[in-house]
Short mmCIF file of the C-alpha atoms (twelve columns), coordinates in Angstrom:
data_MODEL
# 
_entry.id   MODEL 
# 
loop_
_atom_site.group_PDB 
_atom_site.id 
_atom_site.type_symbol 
_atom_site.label_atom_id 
_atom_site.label_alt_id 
_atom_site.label_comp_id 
_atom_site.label_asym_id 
_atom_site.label_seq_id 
_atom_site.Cartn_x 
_atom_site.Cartn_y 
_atom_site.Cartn_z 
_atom_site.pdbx_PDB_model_num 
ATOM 1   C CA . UNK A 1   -9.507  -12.817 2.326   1 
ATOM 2   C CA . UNK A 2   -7.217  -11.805 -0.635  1 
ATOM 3   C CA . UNK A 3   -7.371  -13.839 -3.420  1 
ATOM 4   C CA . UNK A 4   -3.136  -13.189 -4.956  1 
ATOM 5   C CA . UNK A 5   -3.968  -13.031 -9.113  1 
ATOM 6   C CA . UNK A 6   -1.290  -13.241 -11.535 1 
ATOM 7   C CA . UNK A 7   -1.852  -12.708 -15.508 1 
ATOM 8   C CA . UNK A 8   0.035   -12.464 -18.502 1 
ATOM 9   C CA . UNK A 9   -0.345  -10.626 -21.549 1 
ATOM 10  C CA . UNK A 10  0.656   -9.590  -24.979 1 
ATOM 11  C CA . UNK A 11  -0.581  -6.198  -25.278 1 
ATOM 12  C CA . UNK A 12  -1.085  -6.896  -28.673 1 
ATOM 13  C CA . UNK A 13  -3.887  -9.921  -28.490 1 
ATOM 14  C CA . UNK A 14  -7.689  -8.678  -28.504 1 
ATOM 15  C CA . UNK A 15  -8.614  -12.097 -26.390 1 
ATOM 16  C CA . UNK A 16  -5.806  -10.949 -23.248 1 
ATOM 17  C CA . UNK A 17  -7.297  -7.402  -23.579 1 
ATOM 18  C CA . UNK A 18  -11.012 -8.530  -23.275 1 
ATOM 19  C CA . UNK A 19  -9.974  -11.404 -20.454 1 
ATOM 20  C CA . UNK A 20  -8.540  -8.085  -18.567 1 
ATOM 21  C CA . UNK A 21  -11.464 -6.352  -18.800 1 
ATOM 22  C CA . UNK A 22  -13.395 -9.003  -17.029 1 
ATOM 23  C CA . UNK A 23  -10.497 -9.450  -14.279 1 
ATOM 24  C CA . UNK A 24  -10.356 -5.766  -13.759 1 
ATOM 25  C CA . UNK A 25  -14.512 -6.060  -13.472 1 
ATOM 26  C CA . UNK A 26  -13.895 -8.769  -10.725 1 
ATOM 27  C CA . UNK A 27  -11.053 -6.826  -8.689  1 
ATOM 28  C CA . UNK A 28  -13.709 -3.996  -8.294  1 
ATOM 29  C CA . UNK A 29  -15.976 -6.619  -6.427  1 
ATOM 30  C CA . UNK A 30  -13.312 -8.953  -4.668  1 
ATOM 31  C CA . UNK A 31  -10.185 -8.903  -2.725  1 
ATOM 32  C CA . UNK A 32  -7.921  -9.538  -5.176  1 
ATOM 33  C CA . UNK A 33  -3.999  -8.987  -5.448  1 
ATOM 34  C CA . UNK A 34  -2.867  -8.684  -9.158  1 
ATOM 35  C CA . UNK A 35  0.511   -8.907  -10.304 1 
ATOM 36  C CA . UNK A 36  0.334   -7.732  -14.394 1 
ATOM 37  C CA . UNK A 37  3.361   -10.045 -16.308 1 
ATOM 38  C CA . UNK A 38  4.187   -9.216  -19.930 1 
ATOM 39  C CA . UNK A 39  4.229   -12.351 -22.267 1 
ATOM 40  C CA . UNK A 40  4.759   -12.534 -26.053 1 
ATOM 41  C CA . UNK A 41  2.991   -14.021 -28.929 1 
ATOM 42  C CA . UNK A 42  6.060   -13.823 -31.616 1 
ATOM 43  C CA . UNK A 43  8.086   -15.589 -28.570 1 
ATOM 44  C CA . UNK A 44  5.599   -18.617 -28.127 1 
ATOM 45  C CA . UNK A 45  5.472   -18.770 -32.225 1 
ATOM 46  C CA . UNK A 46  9.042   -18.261 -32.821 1 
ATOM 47  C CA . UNK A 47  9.885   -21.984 -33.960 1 
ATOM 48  C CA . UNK A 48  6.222   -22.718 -34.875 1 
ATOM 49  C CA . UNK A 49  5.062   -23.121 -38.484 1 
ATOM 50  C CA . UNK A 50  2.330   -20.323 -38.862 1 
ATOM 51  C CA . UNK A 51  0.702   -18.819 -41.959 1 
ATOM 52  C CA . UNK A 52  2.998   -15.691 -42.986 1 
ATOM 53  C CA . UNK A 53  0.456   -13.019 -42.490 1 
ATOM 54  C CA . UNK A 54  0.372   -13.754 -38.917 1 
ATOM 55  C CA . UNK A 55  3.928   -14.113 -38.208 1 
ATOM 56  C CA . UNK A 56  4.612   -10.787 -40.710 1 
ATOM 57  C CA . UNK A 57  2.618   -8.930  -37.016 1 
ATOM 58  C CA . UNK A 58  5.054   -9.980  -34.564 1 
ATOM 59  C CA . UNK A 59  7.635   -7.395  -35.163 1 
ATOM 60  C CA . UNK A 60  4.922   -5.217  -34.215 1 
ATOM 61  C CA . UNK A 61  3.728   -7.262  -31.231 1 
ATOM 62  C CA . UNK A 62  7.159   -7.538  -30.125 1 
ATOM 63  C CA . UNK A 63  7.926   -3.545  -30.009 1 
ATOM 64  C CA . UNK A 64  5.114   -3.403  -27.055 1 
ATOM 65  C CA . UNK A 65  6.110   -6.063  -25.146 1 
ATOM 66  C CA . UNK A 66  9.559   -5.087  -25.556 1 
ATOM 67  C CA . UNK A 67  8.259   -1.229  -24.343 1 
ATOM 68  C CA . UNK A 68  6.233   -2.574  -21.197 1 
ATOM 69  C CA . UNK A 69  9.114   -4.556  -20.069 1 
ATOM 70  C CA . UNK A 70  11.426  -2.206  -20.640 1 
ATOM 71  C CA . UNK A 71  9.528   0.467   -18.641 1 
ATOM 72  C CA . UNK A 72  8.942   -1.965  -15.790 1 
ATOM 73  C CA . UNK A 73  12.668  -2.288  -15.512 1 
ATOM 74  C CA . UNK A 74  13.768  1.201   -15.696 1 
ATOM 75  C CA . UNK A 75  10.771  3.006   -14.573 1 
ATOM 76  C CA . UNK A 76  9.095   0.511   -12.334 1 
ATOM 77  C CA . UNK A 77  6.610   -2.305  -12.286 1 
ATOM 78  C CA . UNK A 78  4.384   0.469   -11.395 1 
ATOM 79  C CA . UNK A 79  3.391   1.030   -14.316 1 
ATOM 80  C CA . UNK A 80  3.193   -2.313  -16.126 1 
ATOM 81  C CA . UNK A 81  -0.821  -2.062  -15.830 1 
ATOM 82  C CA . UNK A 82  -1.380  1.527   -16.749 1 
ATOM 83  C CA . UNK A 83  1.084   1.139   -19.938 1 
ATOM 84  C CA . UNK A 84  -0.981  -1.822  -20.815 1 
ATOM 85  C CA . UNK A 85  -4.099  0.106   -20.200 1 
ATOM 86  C CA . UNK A 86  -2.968  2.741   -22.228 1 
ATOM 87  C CA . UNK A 87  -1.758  0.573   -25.181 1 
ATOM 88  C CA . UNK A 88  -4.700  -1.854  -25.275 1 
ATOM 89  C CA . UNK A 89  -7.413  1.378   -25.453 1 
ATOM 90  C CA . UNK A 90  -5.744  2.684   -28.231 1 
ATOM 91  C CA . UNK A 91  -5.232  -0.230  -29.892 1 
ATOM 92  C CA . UNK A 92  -8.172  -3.051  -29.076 1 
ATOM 93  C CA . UNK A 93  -11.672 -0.788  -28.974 1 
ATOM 94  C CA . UNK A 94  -9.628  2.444   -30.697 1 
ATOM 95  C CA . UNK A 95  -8.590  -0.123  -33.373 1 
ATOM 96  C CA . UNK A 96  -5.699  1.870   -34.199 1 
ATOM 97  C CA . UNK A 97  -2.800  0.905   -36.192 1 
ATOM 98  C CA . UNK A 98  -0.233  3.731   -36.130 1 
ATOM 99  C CA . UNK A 99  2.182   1.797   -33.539 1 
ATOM 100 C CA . UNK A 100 4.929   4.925   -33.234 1 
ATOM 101 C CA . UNK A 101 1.833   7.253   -31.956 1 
ATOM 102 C CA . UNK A 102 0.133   4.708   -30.220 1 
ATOM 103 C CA . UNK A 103 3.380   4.080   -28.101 1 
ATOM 104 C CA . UNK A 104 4.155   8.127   -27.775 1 
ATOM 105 C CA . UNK A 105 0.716   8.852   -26.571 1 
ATOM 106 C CA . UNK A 106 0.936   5.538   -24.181 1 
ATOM 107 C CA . UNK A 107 3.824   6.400   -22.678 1 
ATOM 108 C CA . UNK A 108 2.700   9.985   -22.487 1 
ATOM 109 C CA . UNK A 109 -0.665  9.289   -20.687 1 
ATOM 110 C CA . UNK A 110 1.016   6.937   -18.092 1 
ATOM 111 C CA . UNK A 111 3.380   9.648   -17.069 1 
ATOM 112 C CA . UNK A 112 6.224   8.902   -18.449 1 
ATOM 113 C CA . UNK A 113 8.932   11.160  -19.818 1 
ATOM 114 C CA . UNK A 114 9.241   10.760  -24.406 1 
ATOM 115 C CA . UNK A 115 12.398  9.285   -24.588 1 
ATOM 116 C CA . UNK A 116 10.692  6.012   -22.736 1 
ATOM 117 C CA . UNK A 117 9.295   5.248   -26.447 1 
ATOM 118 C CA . UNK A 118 12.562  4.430   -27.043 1 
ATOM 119 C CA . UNK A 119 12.533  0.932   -25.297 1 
ATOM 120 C CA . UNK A 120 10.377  -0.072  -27.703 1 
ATOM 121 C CA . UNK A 121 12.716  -0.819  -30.516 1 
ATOM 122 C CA . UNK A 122 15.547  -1.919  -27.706 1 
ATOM 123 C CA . UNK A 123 16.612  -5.979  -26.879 1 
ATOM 124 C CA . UNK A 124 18.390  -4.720  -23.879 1 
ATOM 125 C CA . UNK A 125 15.481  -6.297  -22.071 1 
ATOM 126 C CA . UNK A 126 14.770  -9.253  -24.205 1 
ATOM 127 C CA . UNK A 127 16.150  -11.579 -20.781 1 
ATOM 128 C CA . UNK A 128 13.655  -10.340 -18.712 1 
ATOM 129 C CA . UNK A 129 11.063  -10.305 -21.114 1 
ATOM 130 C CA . UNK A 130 11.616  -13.761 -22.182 1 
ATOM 131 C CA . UNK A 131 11.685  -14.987 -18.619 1 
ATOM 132 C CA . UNK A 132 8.348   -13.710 -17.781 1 
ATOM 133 C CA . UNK A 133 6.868   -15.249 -20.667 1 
ATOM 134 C CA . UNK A 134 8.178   -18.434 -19.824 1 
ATOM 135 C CA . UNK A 135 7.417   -18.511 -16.156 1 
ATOM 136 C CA . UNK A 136 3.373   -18.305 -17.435 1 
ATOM 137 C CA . UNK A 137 3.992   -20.311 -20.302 1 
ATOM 138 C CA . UNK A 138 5.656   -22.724 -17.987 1 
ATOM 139 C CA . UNK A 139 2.842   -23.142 -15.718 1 
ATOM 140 C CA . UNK A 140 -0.076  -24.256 -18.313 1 
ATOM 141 C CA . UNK A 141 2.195   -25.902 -20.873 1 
ATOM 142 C CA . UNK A 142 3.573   -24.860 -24.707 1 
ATOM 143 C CA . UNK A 143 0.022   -25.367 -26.606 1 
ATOM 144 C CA . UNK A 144 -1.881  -22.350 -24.945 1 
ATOM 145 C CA . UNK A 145 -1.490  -18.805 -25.914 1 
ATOM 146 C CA . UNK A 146 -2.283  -15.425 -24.258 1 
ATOM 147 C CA . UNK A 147 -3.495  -14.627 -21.294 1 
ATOM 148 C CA . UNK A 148 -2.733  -16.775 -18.851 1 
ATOM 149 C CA . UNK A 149 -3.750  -16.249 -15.092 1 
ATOM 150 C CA . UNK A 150 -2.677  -17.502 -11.710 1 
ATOM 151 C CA . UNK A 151 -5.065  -17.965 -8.657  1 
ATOM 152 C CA . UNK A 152 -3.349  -18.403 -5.569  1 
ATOM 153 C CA . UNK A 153 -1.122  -20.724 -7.541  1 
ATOM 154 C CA . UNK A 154 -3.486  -22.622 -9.579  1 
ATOM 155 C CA . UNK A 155 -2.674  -21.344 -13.104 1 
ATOM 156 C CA . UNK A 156 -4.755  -22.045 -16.774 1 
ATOM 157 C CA . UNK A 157 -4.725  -20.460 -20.141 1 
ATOM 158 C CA . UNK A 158 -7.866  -18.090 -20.822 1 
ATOM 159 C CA . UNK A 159 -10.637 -17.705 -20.247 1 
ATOM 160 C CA . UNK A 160 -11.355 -16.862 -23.807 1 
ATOM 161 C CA . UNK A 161 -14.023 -14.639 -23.702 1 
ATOM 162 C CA . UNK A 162 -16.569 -11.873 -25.980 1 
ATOM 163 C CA . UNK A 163 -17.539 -9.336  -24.567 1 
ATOM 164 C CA . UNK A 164 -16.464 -9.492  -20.925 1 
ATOM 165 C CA . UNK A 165 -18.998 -9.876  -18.567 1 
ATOM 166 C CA . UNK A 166 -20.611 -7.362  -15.801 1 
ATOM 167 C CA . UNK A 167 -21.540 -7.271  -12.967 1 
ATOM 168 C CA . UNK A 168 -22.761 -10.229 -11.213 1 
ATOM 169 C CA . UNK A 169 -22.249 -12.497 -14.460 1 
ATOM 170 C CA . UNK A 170 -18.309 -11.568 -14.236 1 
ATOM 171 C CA . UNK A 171 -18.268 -12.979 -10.521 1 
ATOM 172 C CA . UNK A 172 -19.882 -16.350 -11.796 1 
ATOM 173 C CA . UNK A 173 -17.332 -16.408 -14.279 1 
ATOM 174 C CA . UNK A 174 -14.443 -15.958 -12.033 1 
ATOM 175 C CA . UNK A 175 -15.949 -18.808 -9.728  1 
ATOM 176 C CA . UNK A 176 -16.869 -21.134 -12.329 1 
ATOM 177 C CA . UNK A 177 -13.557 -20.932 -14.387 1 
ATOM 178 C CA . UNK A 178 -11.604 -20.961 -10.985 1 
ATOM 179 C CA . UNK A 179 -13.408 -23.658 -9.554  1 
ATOM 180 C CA . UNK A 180 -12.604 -25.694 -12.604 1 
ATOM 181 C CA . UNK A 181 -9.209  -24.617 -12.630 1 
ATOM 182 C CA . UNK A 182 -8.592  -25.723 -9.550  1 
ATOM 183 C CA . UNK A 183 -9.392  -29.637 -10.291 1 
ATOM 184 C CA . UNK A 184 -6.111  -31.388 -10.495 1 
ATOM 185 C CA . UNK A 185 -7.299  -33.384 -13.348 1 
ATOM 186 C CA . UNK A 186 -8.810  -30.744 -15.100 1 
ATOM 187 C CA . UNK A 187 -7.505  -30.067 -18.404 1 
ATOM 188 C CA . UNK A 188 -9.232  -28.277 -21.153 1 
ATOM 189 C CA . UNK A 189 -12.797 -27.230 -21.718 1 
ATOM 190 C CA . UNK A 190 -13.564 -25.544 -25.178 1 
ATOM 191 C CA . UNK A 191 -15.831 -24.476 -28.251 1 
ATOM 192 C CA . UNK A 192 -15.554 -22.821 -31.422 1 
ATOM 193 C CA . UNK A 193 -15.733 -19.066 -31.269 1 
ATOM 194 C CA . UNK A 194 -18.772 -17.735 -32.958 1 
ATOM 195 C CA . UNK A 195 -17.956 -14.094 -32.344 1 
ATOM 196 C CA . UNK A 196 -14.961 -11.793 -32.549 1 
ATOM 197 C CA . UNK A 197 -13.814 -9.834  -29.612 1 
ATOM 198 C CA . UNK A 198 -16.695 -7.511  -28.933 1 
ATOM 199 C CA . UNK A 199 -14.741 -4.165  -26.962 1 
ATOM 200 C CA . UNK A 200 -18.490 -3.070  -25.198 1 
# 
């Protein structure tokens, strides 16, 4: 039976990158039906009081979101996935930090023609972009952050996760977290990270 996933990102955000990995590891061994939604950290932080180092990276944050909306609306949703795939190599276990290349050679690799770049440092999509960050952010609440994911309707924040999991440890994830999930009165289960993202 299909299992009908939906996650959001920020291309930008090391913890949605690894949390795809492990959802990508799962789709290889399960029936699952993935819709890939854009969703931005500098829009959930925009009226939040945050140190200014952090908020000093969402211009840069906002350019790819901005670029994978943007080529979802012109070019096709398509391509939402392989764009992000493209981005996040470059710039999560790459750890690159020249964003003008890093978009060229994105846009390049997906298939797309140069002047797609372009809708990087465009608003003309802001609308869209803002309403697929809110429909996520809508379903867990305001105090989460990137990714979230839908199962068949049943939507949480996370799983916040280093490295992803293999194999048959990545399936006992996925049931665990959406068995949980699914609990009507379930609400938040967490610890302090004692590792940063490991991109194995």
């Amino acid at each position: 039976m299909t299992t009908h996933v939906e996650y959001w990102f920020d291309p930008s955000c090391p913890w949605a990158w690894m949390t795809s990995r492990w959802v990508d590891t799962v789709a290889e061994q399960r029936d699952l039906d993935i819709t890939w939604n854009v969703m931005s950290l500098a829009v959930l932080n925009e009226n939040n009081d945050v140190p200014d180092e952090y908020r000093a990276f969402f211009p840069r944050a906002l350019r790819l979101t901005r670029l994978v909306t943007g080529v979802a609306q012109v070019y096709g949703a398509k391509h939402t996935k392989p764009l992000y795939d493209a981005l996040g190599t470059r710039i999560h276990p790459e750890a690159r930090t020249d964003w003008d290349a890093i978009i060229a050679e994105a846009v390049a690799e997906v298939g797309l023609p140069e002047e797609a770049a372009a809708l990087a440092d465009t608003d003309q999509y802001d609308e869209q972009m803002r309403a697929s960050h809110f429909d996520g952010i809508g379903r867990v609440g305001e105090d989460v952050g990137t990714p979230v994911i839908s199962v068949d309707g049943v939507a949480f924040f996370g799983p916040v996760i280093s490295p992803a999991p293999k194999g048959e440890a990545a399936l006992q994830l996925w049931d665990g977290v959406v068995a949980v999930a699914a609990y009507d009165g379930f609400f938040e289960l967490k610890r302090s990270r004692t590792v940063g993202p490991i991109f194995s």
